[in-house]
Amino acid sequence: MVMVTLTEQDHAIVREAVAQAELKSSGEIVTIITDQSDTYGDIALAWAAAVSLTLLTILSFEHAFLLDWYAGLHDAWNAAWLPADLFAMAAGVGIFSFLIVWLAQLWLPLRFAMVPGRVKDARVQDRAIDLFRVGAENLTSGRTGILIYLSMREHRAEILADEAIAAKVPPETWGDAMGAMLGHMKEGRIADGLAAAVSEVGDVLAEHLPRADDDENELPDRLIHL
């Protein structure tokens, strides 16, 4: 997935969906989309180190064969290998393999393909929690904020609700909203997917937290693109 490009029409679709959903309940819906939740630089370094150490381990067991091969390649069958030569070869193999693997992962599709799924799950959730705390939690008078967060490169989404909503709506209830969103995402219709999720969330909120006569719009309806 390449970096997300959203048009003014896309923003308008999501903004209108949020406005309509909030007419039915006291909930305040915040939508955030980001290209990625983390750089995963530590994972890239871990892979580079793992490959380097693996090759060094193989070298330690097969050093005699490799030295004979190298000597034959350079017509140096009578050359004497000193400890310094062996160390230099090992260091060269380790450094070269580390750099090759690390540089290869500068290509983001490869880097993200090499990140374990559970790591993506955790990083996306952590980022969603951070954004929820900044953009929705405790920012409404009735603790009725809810965040719909979409991270594109990881192909993951999170829905996090403030205290008043969480007390009445179990997390698994948001499964329908997730399903509605992902159905559109598979067809490349990002704004429609977010709008569908907002609509589903709005229906749930209307059932559990109907709109009060004095309800005010406390959080922005616009889609936030990070």
PDB file of C-alpha atoms in Angstrom, residues 24-27 204-212:
ATOM      1  CA  LYS A  24     -28.431  10.562  16.602  1.00  0.00           C
ATOM      2  CA  SER A  25     -26.421  10.327  19.827  1.00  0.00           C
ATOM      3  CA  SER A  26     -24.347  12.168  22.387  1.00  0.00           C
ATOM      4  CA  GLY A  27     -21.228  10.404  21.173  1.00  0.00           C
ATOM      5  CA  VAL A 204     -24.613   1.721  18.201  1.00  0.00           C
ATOM      6  CA  LEU A 205     -24.180   5.021  20.013  1.00  0.00           C
ATOM      7  CA  ALA A 206     -27.757   6.053  19.206  1.00  0.00           C
ATOM      8  CA  GLU A 207     -28.997   2.895  20.900  1.00  0.00           C
ATOM      9  CA  HIS A 208     -26.951   3.266  24.072  1.00  0.00           C
ATOM     10  CA  LEU A 209     -26.357   7.026  24.289  1.00  0.00           C
ATOM     11  CA  PRO A 210     -29.232   8.878  22.568  1.00  0.00           C
ATOM     12  CA  ARG A 211     -28.699  12.536  21.803  1.00  0.00           C
ATOM     13  CA  ALA A 212     -29.735  14.988  24.517  1.00  0.00           C
TER      14      ALA A 212
END
